[in-house]
């Protein structure tokens, strides 16, 4: 799991804003029934949030900084574990027939293949003092599912089915020049169970924390796409999910079309039929170096 590493860079070097919750603009008018998005004093519990699920999910405590890090992680302070994928350079070596190389490479990435034209870009690489230039792609695809740079994904955390997958935001997709393996640079989100203080009653069941913790990992460990929302966005998602379950028709209102410059890209909007377990709330940042939650990060 996350690991305090001196090699970690700041988000500014990746031109990314701290994902204190997914993406852009929150609704102009909060939905009725949603709590006021204010941060209470440390001793005061966070207001209860609406949830799309009637029963909280019981989750086992499994810390990413334990001896079982995210599979395929390359971070300097982690003990690497296998991710049920082939990463041996011999497997994709040049001595194989080109067709066999392509087959083995696809197996090594668990079916994920790059799409679009490749370009040379500077990306975060573990143990490199500065961003390194790599052959990069904007997206990968498997069985019709497309994962793009800046999307959030669930990553396999261990061989057990009950193991909670890790949540990360992809900052780059690139090819390892030594092995040909398809890799990704990422920023970790922390579940409450993975923080130093652990989960407490003030935290929402689907709440996670953004961090400045960078890492790299094989795309083979991607389980599926997920969504990380701001407080207002999550309230709206819960309200709409409840409305659909109860069969309440939506009200049609005339609105000014949103500006293309500020609106959320279509591929990052949460589809109506999305499993609520794939939608997370993010309000705060976790300082993984000092083990504390920053409620008002500067």
PDB file of C-alpha atoms in Angstrom:
ATOM      1  CA  UNK A   1       0.000   0.000   0.000  1.00  0.00           C
ATOM      2  CA  UNK A   2       0.924   3.353  -0.026  1.00  0.00           C
ATOM      3  CA  UNK A   3       4.227   4.104   1.181  1.00  0.00           C
ATOM      4  CA  UNK A   4       5.984   7.217   2.076  1.00  0.00           C
ATOM      5  CA  UNK A   5       8.638   7.465  -0.578  1.00  0.00           C
ATOM      6  CA  UNK A   6      11.099  10.268  -1.127  1.00  0.00           C
ATOM      7  CA  UNK A   7      10.708   9.701  -4.836  1.00  0.00           C
ATOM      8  CA  UNK A   8       7.090  10.841  -4.753  1.00  0.00           C
ATOM      9  CA  UNK A   9       6.523  14.042  -6.691  1.00  0.00           C
ATOM     10  CA  UNK A  10       4.011  16.777  -6.137  1.00  0.00           C
ATOM     11  CA  UNK A  11       0.809  16.914  -8.137  1.00  0.00           C
ATOM     12  CA  UNK A  12       1.982  20.125  -9.756  1.00  0.00           C
ATOM     13  CA  UNK A  13       4.584  18.188 -11.730  1.00  0.00           C
ATOM     14  CA  UNK A  14       1.805  16.173 -13.293  1.00  0.00           C
ATOM     15  CA  UNK A  15      -0.381  19.196 -13.984  1.00  0.00           C
ATOM     16  CA  UNK A  16      -3.108  17.566 -11.952  1.00  0.00           C
ATOM     17  CA  UNK A  17      -5.230  19.194  -9.314  1.00  0.00           C
ATOM     18  CA  UNK A  18      -5.689  17.414  -6.028  1.00  0.00           C
ATOM     19  CA  UNK A  19      -8.666  15.147  -6.679  1.00  0.00           C
ATOM     20  CA  UNK A  20     -10.475  16.140  -3.531  1.00  0.00           C
ATOM     21  CA  UNK A  21     -13.272  14.535  -5.275  1.00  0.00           C
ATOM     22  CA  UNK A  22     -13.403  13.529  -8.800  1.00  0.00           C
ATOM     23  CA  UNK A  23     -14.218  16.290 -11.108  1.00  0.00           C
ATOM     24  CA  UNK A  24     -15.520  19.767 -11.721  1.00  0.00           C
ATOM     25  CA  UNK A  25     -18.525  21.666 -10.832  1.00  0.00           C
ATOM     26  CA  UNK A  26     -21.027  20.827  -8.132  1.00  0.00           C
ATOM     27  CA  UNK A  27     -24.750  21.535  -8.604  1.00  0.00           C
ATOM     28  CA  UNK A  28     -25.762  25.170  -8.240  1.00  0.00           C
ATOM     29  CA  UNK A  29     -28.500  24.240  -5.771  1.00  0.00           C
ATOM     30  CA  UNK A  30     -27.964  21.379  -3.318  1.00  0.00           C
ATOM     31  CA  UNK A  31     -30.685  18.754  -3.324  1.00  0.00           C
ATOM     32  CA  UNK A  32     -33.145  18.918  -0.481  1.00  0.00           C
ATOM     33  CA  UNK A  33     -32.309  16.321   2.111  1.00  0.00           C
ATOM     34  CA  UNK A  34     -28.579  16.531   1.481  1.00  0.00           C
ATOM     35  CA  UNK A  35     -26.449  17.798   4.366  1.00  0.00           C
ATOM     36  CA  UNK A  36     -24.758  21.170   4.158  1.00  0.00           C
ATOM     37  CA  UNK A  37     -21.218  20.626   2.776  1.00  0.00           C
ATOM     38  CA  UNK A  38     -19.376  22.161   5.690  1.00  0.00           C
ATOM     39  CA  UNK A  39     -16.496  20.636   7.608  1.00  0.00           C
ATOM     40  CA  UNK A  40     -17.258  20.337  11.340  1.00  0.00           C
ATOM     41  CA  UNK A  41     -14.651  20.746  14.081  1.00  0.00           C
ATOM     42  CA  UNK A  42     -12.450  17.728  14.713  1.00  0.00           C
ATOM     43  CA  UNK A  43     -14.486  16.660  17.745  1.00  0.00           C
ATOM     44  CA  UNK A  44     -17.805  17.001  15.938  1.00  0.00           C
ATOM     45  CA  UNK A  45     -18.994  14.082  13.766  1.00  0.00           C
ATOM     46  CA  UNK A  46     -19.528  14.579  10.040  1.00  0.00           C
ATOM     47  CA  UNK A  47     -23.232  14.929   9.132  1.00  0.00           C
ATOM     48  CA  UNK A  48     -24.918  11.705   8.064  1.00  0.00           C
ATOM     49  CA  UNK A  49     -24.988  11.291   4.306  1.00  0.00           C
ATOM     50  CA  UNK A  50     -27.633   9.746   2.175  1.00  0.00           C
ATOM     51  CA  UNK A  51     -26.548   6.416   0.700  1.00  0.00           C
ATOM     52  CA  UNK A  52     -27.784   4.430  -2.307  1.00  0.00           C
ATOM     53  CA  UNK A  53     -27.506   1.220  -0.274  1.00  0.00           C
ATOM     54  CA  UNK A  54     -29.727   0.390   2.666  1.00  0.00           C
ATOM     55  CA  UNK A  55     -27.092  -1.608   4.526  1.00  0.00           C
ATOM     56  CA  UNK A  56     -23.471  -0.502   5.007  1.00  0.00           C
ATOM     57  CA  UNK A  57     -20.976  -2.890   3.533  1.00  0.00           C
ATOM     58  CA  UNK A  58     -18.805  -4.670   6.069  1.00  0.00           C
ATOM     59  CA  UNK A  59     -15.211  -4.311   4.943  1.00  0.00           C
ATOM     60  CA  UNK A  60     -12.152  -6.092   6.262  1.00  0.00           C
ATOM     61  CA  UNK A  61      -9.209  -4.080   7.481  1.00  0.00           C
ATOM     62  CA  UNK A  62      -6.425  -4.422   4.952  1.00  0.00           C
ATOM     63  CA  UNK A  63      -3.831  -1.691   4.827  1.00  0.00           C
ATOM     64  CA  UNK A  64      -2.068  -0.929   1.532  1.00  0.00           C
ATOM     65  CA  UNK A  65       1.081  -0.241   3.532  1.00  0.00           C
ATOM     66  CA  UNK A  66       1.057  -3.763   4.889  1.00  0.00           C
ATOM     67  CA  UNK A  67       3.019  -6.691   3.531  1.00  0.00           C
ATOM     68  CA  UNK A  68       0.374  -7.140   0.845  1.00  0.00           C
ATOM     69  CA  UNK A  69       0.654  -4.083  -1.400  1.00  0.00           C
ATOM     70  CA  UNK A  70      -1.381  -3.466  -4.556  1.00  0.00           C
ATOM     71  CA  UNK A  71      -0.406  -6.170  -6.999  1.00  0.00           C
ATOM     72  CA  UNK A  72       2.242  -5.079  -9.454  1.00  0.00           C
ATOM     73  CA  UNK A  73       3.131  -1.987  -7.476  1.00  0.00           C
ATOM     74  CA  UNK A  74       6.648  -0.702  -8.080  1.00  0.00           C
ATOM     75  CA  UNK A  75       6.807   1.841  -5.286  1.00  0.00           C
ATOM     76  CA  UNK A  76      10.123   1.822  -3.485  1.00  0.00           C
ATOM     77  CA  UNK A  77       8.733   1.020  -0.035  1.00  0.00           C
ATOM     78  CA  UNK A  78       6.532  -1.859  -1.077  1.00  0.00           C
ATOM     79  CA  UNK A  79       7.327  -5.518  -1.288  1.00  0.00           C
ATOM     80  CA  UNK A  80       6.177  -6.346  -4.785  1.00  0.00           C
ATOM     81  CA  UNK A  81       3.752  -9.183  -5.308  1.00  0.00           C
ATOM     82  CA  UNK A  82       2.555 -10.908  -8.426  1.00  0.00           C
ATOM     83  CA  UNK A  83      -0.641  -9.722 -10.065  1.00  0.00           C
ATOM     84  CA  UNK A  84      -1.593 -12.936 -11.803  1.00  0.00           C
ATOM     85  CA  UNK A  85      -0.085 -11.584 -14.984  1.00  0.00           C
ATOM     86  CA  UNK A  86       3.085 -12.306 -16.910  1.00  0.00           C
ATOM     87  CA  UNK A  87       5.715  -9.610 -16.535  1.00  0.00           C
ATOM     88  CA  UNK A  88       8.866 -11.615 -17.215  1.00  0.00           C
ATOM     89  CA  UNK A  89      10.890  -9.977 -19.953  1.00  0.00           C
ATOM     90  CA  UNK A  90      11.644 -13.425 -21.322  1.00  0.00           C
ATOM     91  CA  UNK A  91       7.979 -13.944 -22.040  1.00  0.00           C
ATOM     92  CA  UNK A  92       7.857 -10.970 -24.350  1.00  0.00           C
ATOM     93  CA  UNK A  93      11.422 -11.309 -25.546  1.00  0.00           C
ATOM     94  CA  UNK A  94      12.560 -10.552 -29.050  1.00  0.00           C
ATOM     95  CA  UNK A  95      13.470 -14.181 -29.758  1.00  0.00           C
ATOM     96  CA  UNK A  96       9.785 -15.085 -30.146  1.00  0.00           C
ATOM     97  CA  UNK A  97       7.823 -14.880 -33.377  1.00  0.00           C
ATOM     98  CA  UNK A  98       6.165 -11.430 -33.722  1.00  0.00           C
ATOM     99  CA  UNK A  99       2.674 -12.948 -33.572  1.00  0.00           C
ATOM    100  CA  UNK A 100       3.556 -14.904 -30.425  1.00  0.00           C
ATOM    101  CA  UNK A 101       5.010 -11.732 -28.909  1.00  0.00           C
ATOM    102  CA  UNK A 102       1.694  -9.934 -29.441  1.00  0.00           C
ATOM    103  CA  UNK A 103      -0.266 -12.820 -27.891  1.00  0.00           C
ATOM    104  CA  UNK A 104       2.013 -13.023 -24.859  1.00  0.00           C
ATOM    105  CA  UNK A 105       1.966  -9.259 -24.427  1.00  0.00           C
ATOM    106  CA  UNK A 106      -1.840  -9.265 -24.416  1.00  0.00           C
ATOM    107  CA  UNK A 107      -1.803 -12.002 -21.776  1.00  0.00           C
ATOM    108  CA  UNK A 108       0.720 -10.004 -19.757  1.00  0.00           C
ATOM    109  CA  UNK A 109      -1.667  -7.041 -19.640  1.00  0.00           C
ATOM    110  CA  UNK A 110      -4.704  -9.172 -18.751  1.00  0.00           C
ATOM    111  CA  UNK A 111      -6.365  -8.299 -22.051  1.00  0.00           C
ATOM    112  CA  UNK A 112      -5.841  -4.537 -21.918  1.00  0.00           C
ATOM    113  CA  UNK A 113      -4.444  -3.098 -25.134  1.00  0.00           C
ATOM    114  CA  UNK A 114      -3.476   0.506 -25.948  1.00  0.00           C
ATOM    115  CA  UNK A 115      -5.646   2.484 -28.339  1.00  0.00           C
ATOM    116  CA  UNK A 116      -4.837   5.612 -30.273  1.00  0.00           C
ATOM    117  CA  UNK A 117      -1.531   6.949 -31.510  1.00  0.00           C
ATOM    118  CA  UNK A 118       1.486   6.697 -29.220  1.00  0.00           C
ATOM    119  CA  UNK A 119       3.526   9.761 -28.311  1.00  0.00           C
ATOM    120  CA  UNK A 120       6.657  10.481 -26.297  1.00  0.00           C
ATOM    121  CA  UNK A 121       5.777  12.068 -22.949  1.00  0.00           C
ATOM    122  CA  UNK A 122       7.451  12.649 -19.606  1.00  0.00           C
ATOM    123  CA  UNK A 123       5.738  10.475 -16.979  1.00  0.00           C
ATOM    124  CA  UNK A 124       6.252   9.586 -13.328  1.00  0.00           C
ATOM    125  CA  UNK A 125       8.397   6.459 -12.928  1.00  0.00           C
ATOM    126  CA  UNK A 126       9.292   4.977  -9.542  1.00  0.00           C
ATOM    127  CA  UNK A 127      12.928   5.510  -8.480  1.00  0.00           C
ATOM    128  CA  UNK A 128      13.511   8.115 -11.193  1.00  0.00           C
ATOM    129  CA  UNK A 129      14.569  11.539  -9.830  1.00  0.00           C
ATOM    130  CA  UNK A 130      12.711  13.342 -12.615  1.00  0.00           C
ATOM    131  CA  UNK A 131       9.790  12.457 -14.903  1.00  0.00           C
ATOM    132  CA  UNK A 132      11.060  10.057 -17.575  1.00  0.00           C
ATOM    133  CA  UNK A 133      10.161  10.111 -21.259  1.00  0.00           C
ATOM    134  CA  UNK A 134       8.139   7.055 -22.267  1.00  0.00           C
ATOM    135  CA  UNK A 135       6.055   5.891 -25.205  1.00  0.00           C
ATOM    136  CA  UNK A 136       2.625   6.914 -23.938  1.00  0.00           C
ATOM    137  CA  UNK A 137      -1.023   6.371 -24.816  1.00  0.00           C
ATOM    138  CA  UNK A 138      -4.233   8.189 -23.959  1.00  0.00           C
ATOM    139  CA  UNK A 139      -6.336   5.078 -23.305  1.00  0.00           C
ATOM    140  CA  UNK A 140      -6.484   1.292 -23.055  1.00  0.00           C
ATOM    141  CA  UNK A 141      -9.329  -1.022 -24.016  1.00  0.00           C
ATOM    142  CA  UNK A 142     -10.562  -4.492 -23.084  1.00  0.00           C
ATOM    143  CA  UNK A 143     -13.747  -6.135 -24.340  1.00  0.00           C
ATOM    144  CA  UNK A 144     -15.235  -2.779 -25.285  1.00  0.00           C
ATOM    145  CA  UNK A 145     -14.433  -1.072 -21.967  1.00  0.00           C
ATOM    146  CA  UNK A 146     -12.179   1.966 -22.377  1.00  0.00           C
ATOM    147  CA  UNK A 147     -10.012   3.391 -19.591  1.00  0.00           C
ATOM    148  CA  UNK A 148      -8.513   6.836 -20.217  1.00  0.00           C
ATOM    149  CA  UNK A 149      -5.857   8.945 -18.567  1.00  0.00           C
ATOM    150  CA  UNK A 150      -7.390  10.780 -15.548  1.00  0.00           C
ATOM    151  CA  UNK A 151     -10.006   8.051 -15.044  1.00  0.00           C
ATOM    152  CA  UNK A 152     -10.285   6.373 -11.651  1.00  0.00           C
ATOM    153  CA  UNK A 153     -10.034   2.590 -11.425  1.00  0.00           C
ATOM    154  CA  UNK A 154     -10.166  -0.304  -8.984  1.00  0.00           C
ATOM    155  CA  UNK A 155      -6.941  -2.316  -8.732  1.00  0.00           C
ATOM    156  CA  UNK A 156      -6.644  -5.898  -7.563  1.00  0.00           C
ATOM    157  CA  UNK A 157      -5.262  -5.926  -4.012  1.00  0.00           C
ATOM    158  CA  UNK A 158      -4.644  -9.632  -3.480  1.00  0.00           C
ATOM    159  CA  UNK A 159      -5.586 -13.210  -4.416  1.00  0.00           C
ATOM    160  CA  UNK A 160      -8.552 -13.366  -2.033  1.00  0.00           C
ATOM    161  CA  UNK A 161     -11.970 -12.458  -3.413  1.00  0.00           C
ATOM    162  CA  UNK A 162     -12.830 -10.652  -0.178  1.00  0.00           C
ATOM    163  CA  UNK A 163      -9.809  -8.367  -0.467  1.00  0.00           C
ATOM    164  CA  UNK A 164     -10.906  -4.762  -0.958  1.00  0.00           C
ATOM    165  CA  UNK A 165      -9.613  -3.427  -4.286  1.00  0.00           C
ATOM    166  CA  UNK A 166      -7.504  -0.291  -4.170  1.00  0.00           C
ATOM    167  CA  UNK A 167      -8.674   2.945  -5.791  1.00  0.00           C
ATOM    168  CA  UNK A 168      -6.366   5.033  -7.966  1.00  0.00           C
ATOM    169  CA  UNK A 169      -6.447   7.841 -10.500  1.00  0.00           C
ATOM    170  CA  UNK A 170      -4.450   7.226 -13.670  1.00  0.00           C
ATOM    171  CA  UNK A 171      -2.034  10.017 -14.566  1.00  0.00           C
ATOM    172  CA  UNK A 172      -0.300   8.317 -17.519  1.00  0.00           C
ATOM    173  CA  UNK A 173      -0.357   5.126 -19.591  1.00  0.00           C
ATOM    174  CA  UNK A 174       2.980   4.048 -21.016  1.00  0.00           C
ATOM    175  CA  UNK A 175       5.093   1.179 -22.271  1.00  0.00           C
ATOM    176  CA  UNK A 176       8.062  -0.144 -20.315  1.00  0.00           C
ATOM    177  CA  UNK A 177      11.025   0.128 -22.734  1.00  0.00           C
ATOM    178  CA  UNK A 178      12.750  -2.910 -21.193  1.00  0.00           C
ATOM    179  CA  UNK A 179       9.905  -5.439 -21.111  1.00  0.00           C
ATOM    180  CA  UNK A 180       7.293  -3.944 -23.419  1.00  0.00           C
ATOM    181  CA  UNK A 181       4.780  -4.238 -20.573  1.00  0.00           C
ATOM    182  CA  UNK A 182       1.963  -1.700 -20.504  1.00  0.00           C
ATOM    183  CA  UNK A 183       2.231   0.354 -17.317  1.00  0.00           C
ATOM    184  CA  UNK A 184       0.411   3.246 -15.686  1.00  0.00           C
ATOM    185  CA  UNK A 185       1.474   6.078 -13.418  1.00  0.00           C
ATOM    186  CA  UNK A 186      -1.134   6.784 -10.776  1.00  0.00           C
ATOM    187  CA  UNK A 187      -2.195   8.675  -7.674  1.00  0.00           C
ATOM    188  CA  UNK A 188      -3.556   6.586  -4.815  1.00  0.00           C
ATOM    189  CA  UNK A 189      -6.799   7.176  -2.989  1.00  0.00           C
ATOM    190  CA  UNK A 190      -6.901   5.851   0.572  1.00  0.00           C
ATOM    191  CA  UNK A 191      -9.833   4.024   2.101  1.00  0.00           C
ATOM    192  CA  UNK A 192     -10.429   4.832   5.794  1.00  0.00           C
ATOM    193  CA  UNK A 193      -9.192   1.311   6.613  1.00  0.00           C
ATOM    194  CA  UNK A 194      -5.867   2.178   5.013  1.00  0.00           C
ATOM    195  CA  UNK A 195      -5.262   5.344   7.022  1.00  0.00           C
ATOM    196  CA  UNK A 196      -3.305   5.464  10.243  1.00  0.00           C
ATOM    197  CA  UNK A 197      -6.389   6.241  12.327  1.00  0.00           C
ATOM    198  CA  UNK A 198      -8.628   3.698  10.606  1.00  0.00           C
ATOM    199  CA  UNK A 199     -12.353   4.029   9.987  1.00  0.00           C
ATOM    200  CA  UNK A 200     -14.595   5.827  12.464  1.00  0.00           C
ATOM    201  CA  UNK A 201     -18.294   6.587  12.719  1.00  0.00           C
ATOM    202  CA  UNK A 202     -17.939  10.067  11.210  1.00  0.00           C
ATOM    203  CA  UNK A 203     -16.899   8.641   7.831  1.00  0.00           C
ATOM    204  CA  UNK A 204     -19.338   7.696   5.121  1.00  0.00           C
ATOM    205  CA  UNK A 205     -19.318   4.039   4.094  1.00  0.00           C
ATOM    206  CA  UNK A 206     -18.172   4.882   0.548  1.00  0.00           C
ATOM    207  CA  UNK A 207     -15.784   7.657   1.531  1.00  0.00           C
ATOM    208  CA  UNK A 208     -12.169   7.675   0.393  1.00  0.00           C
ATOM    209  CA  UNK A 209      -9.367  10.220   0.654  1.00  0.00           C
ATOM    210  CA  UNK A 210      -7.257  11.756  -2.085  1.00  0.00           C
ATOM    211  CA  UNK A 211      -3.485  11.813  -1.659  1.00  0.00           C
ATOM    212  CA  UNK A 212      -0.301  13.067  -3.279  1.00  0.00           C
ATOM    213  CA  UNK A 213       1.047   9.529  -3.216  1.00  0.00           C
ATOM    214  CA  UNK A 214       2.346   8.598  -6.675  1.00  0.00           C
ATOM    215  CA  UNK A 215       3.180   5.111  -7.882  1.00  0.00           C
ATOM    216  CA  UNK A 216       3.360   2.964 -10.989  1.00  0.00           C
ATOM    217  CA  UNK A 217       1.584  -0.304 -11.661  1.00  0.00           C
ATOM    218  CA  UNK A 218       0.833  -2.752 -14.454  1.00  0.00           C
ATOM    219  CA  UNK A 219      -2.452  -2.203 -16.282  1.00  0.00           C
ATOM    220  CA  UNK A 220      -3.019  -5.944 -15.792  1.00  0.00           C
ATOM    221  CA  UNK A 221      -4.129  -5.162 -12.232  1.00  0.00           C
ATOM    222  CA  UNK A 222      -7.067  -2.999 -13.343  1.00  0.00           C
ATOM    223  CA  UNK A 223     -10.343  -4.623 -12.326  1.00  0.00           C
ATOM    224  CA  UNK A 224     -12.761  -2.008 -13.637  1.00  0.00           C
ATOM    225  CA  UNK A 225     -13.542   1.661 -13.860  1.00  0.00           C
ATOM    226  CA  UNK A 226     -15.012   3.486 -10.880  1.00  0.00           C
ATOM    227  CA  UNK A 227     -16.105   7.040 -10.103  1.00  0.00           C
ATOM    228  CA  UNK A 228     -14.967   9.491  -7.412  1.00  0.00           C
ATOM    229  CA  UNK A 229     -17.357  12.378  -6.775  1.00  0.00           C
ATOM    230  CA  UNK A 230     -17.420  15.628  -4.848  1.00  0.00           C
ATOM    231  CA  UNK A 231     -19.793  16.063  -1.916  1.00  0.00           C
ATOM    232  CA  UNK A 232     -22.496  17.750  -4.027  1.00  0.00           C
ATOM    233  CA  UNK A 233     -22.089  15.289  -6.907  1.00  0.00           C
ATOM    234  CA  UNK A 234     -22.382  12.322  -4.554  1.00  0.00           C
ATOM    235  CA  UNK A 235     -25.537  13.738  -2.925  1.00  0.00           C
ATOM    236  CA  UNK A 236     -27.073  14.129  -6.352  1.00  0.00           C
ATOM    237  CA  UNK A 237     -26.077  10.600  -7.372  1.00  0.00           C
ATOM    238  CA  UNK A 238     -27.697   9.165  -4.218  1.00  0.00           C
ATOM    239  CA  UNK A 239     -30.869  11.184  -4.721  1.00  0.00           C
ATOM    240  CA  UNK A 240     -31.227  10.130  -8.359  1.00  0.00           C
ATOM    241  CA  UNK A 241     -30.516   6.486  -7.476  1.00  0.00           C
ATOM    242  CA  UNK A 242     -33.217   6.571  -4.797  1.00  0.00           C
ATOM    243  CA  UNK A 243     -35.647   8.224  -7.207  1.00  0.00           C
ATOM    244  CA  UNK A 244     -35.123   5.463  -9.767  1.00  0.00           C
ATOM    245  CA  UNK A 245     -35.576   2.722  -7.167  1.00  0.00           C
ATOM    246  CA  UNK A 246     -38.830   4.276  -5.940  1.00  0.00           C
ATOM    247  CA  UNK A 247     -40.062   4.925  -9.470  1.00  0.00           C
ATOM    248  CA  UNK A 248     -40.365   8.681  -9.015  1.00  0.00           C
ATOM    249  CA  UNK A 249     -40.312  10.425 -12.415  1.00  0.00           C
ATOM    250  CA  UNK A 250     -37.767  13.162 -12.939  1.00  0.00           C
ATOM    251  CA  UNK A 251     -38.799  16.763 -13.476  1.00  0.00           C
ATOM    252  CA  UNK A 252     -37.932  18.312 -16.803  1.00  0.00           C
ATOM    253  CA  UNK A 253     -36.519  21.794 -16.456  1.00  0.00           C
ATOM    254  CA  UNK A 254     -35.184  24.237 -19.008  1.00  0.00           C
ATOM    255  CA  UNK A 255     -31.531  24.931 -18.296  1.00  0.00           C
ATOM    256  CA  UNK A 256     -28.822  27.009 -19.874  1.00  0.00           C
ATOM    257  CA  UNK A 257     -26.509  24.590 -21.742  1.00  0.00           C
ATOM    258  CA  UNK A 258     -23.290  24.074 -19.744  1.00  0.00           C
ATOM    259  CA  UNK A 259     -20.078  25.525 -21.106  1.00  0.00           C
ATOM    260  CA  UNK A 260     -17.944  22.930 -22.871  1.00  0.00           C
ATOM    261  CA  UNK A 261     -14.902  24.400 -21.148  1.00  0.00           C
ATOM    262  CA  UNK A 262     -16.193  23.648 -17.645  1.00  0.00           C
ATOM    263  CA  UNK A 263     -18.572  20.725 -18.118  1.00  0.00           C
ATOM    264  CA  UNK A 264     -17.586  17.177 -17.161  1.00  0.00           C
ATOM    265  CA  UNK A 265     -16.539  15.044 -20.174  1.00  0.00           C
ATOM    266  CA  UNK A 266     -19.212  12.535 -21.157  1.00  0.00           C
ATOM    267  CA  UNK A 267     -16.956   9.547 -20.447  1.00  0.00           C
ATOM    268  CA  UNK A 268     -16.466  10.712 -16.834  1.00  0.00           C
ATOM    269  CA  UNK A 269     -20.144  11.148 -16.028  1.00  0.00           C
ATOM    270  CA  UNK A 270     -21.655   8.387 -13.910  1.00  0.00           C
ATOM    271  CA  UNK A 271     -24.021   6.240 -16.026  1.00  0.00           C
ATOM    272  CA  UNK A 272     -27.494   5.788 -14.547  1.00  0.00           C
ATOM    273  CA  UNK A 273     -27.110   2.021 -14.215  1.00  0.00           C
ATOM    274  CA  UNK A 274     -23.768   2.180 -12.370  1.00  0.00           C
ATOM    275  CA  UNK A 275     -23.374  -0.135  -9.369  1.00  0.00           C
ATOM    276  CA  UNK A 276     -23.335   2.105  -6.240  1.00  0.00           C
ATOM    277  CA  UNK A 277     -20.330   0.120  -4.996  1.00  0.00           C
ATOM    278  CA  UNK A 278     -18.330   1.688  -7.852  1.00  0.00           C
ATOM    279  CA  UNK A 279     -19.136   5.259  -6.791  1.00  0.00           C
ATOM    280  CA  UNK A 280     -17.086   6.925  -4.048  1.00  0.00           C
ATOM    281  CA  UNK A 281     -17.248  10.167  -2.090  1.00  0.00           C
ATOM    282  CA  UNK A 282     -14.074  12.228  -1.610  1.00  0.00           C
ATOM    283  CA  UNK A 283     -14.046  15.334   0.608  1.00  0.00           C
ATOM    284  CA  UNK A 284     -10.584  15.404   2.137  1.00  0.00           C
ATOM    285  CA  UNK A 285      -6.917  14.699   1.419  1.00  0.00           C
ATOM    286  CA  UNK A 286      -4.845  12.160   3.351  1.00  0.00           C
ATOM    287  CA  UNK A 287      -1.274  13.127   4.209  1.00  0.00           C
ATOM    288  CA  UNK A 288       0.284   9.681   3.891  1.00  0.00           C
ATOM    289  CA  UNK A 289       3.680  10.887   5.126  1.00  0.00           C
ATOM    290  CA  UNK A 290       2.357  12.080   8.486  1.00  0.00           C
ATOM    291  CA  UNK A 291      -0.692   9.820   8.714  1.00  0.00           C
ATOM    292  CA  UNK A 292      -3.305  12.534   9.053  1.00  0.00           C
ATOM    293  CA  UNK A 293      -6.398  13.728   7.211  1.00  0.00           C
ATOM    294  CA  UNK A 294      -6.211  17.281   5.875  1.00  0.00           C
ATOM    295  CA  UNK A 295      -9.641  18.882   6.007  1.00  0.00           C
ATOM    296  CA  UNK A 296      -8.480  22.181   4.534  1.00  0.00           C
ATOM    297  CA  UNK A 297      -5.421  21.401   2.364  1.00  0.00           C
ATOM    298  CA  UNK A 298      -3.445  24.375   1.074  1.00  0.00           C
TER     299      UNK A 298
END
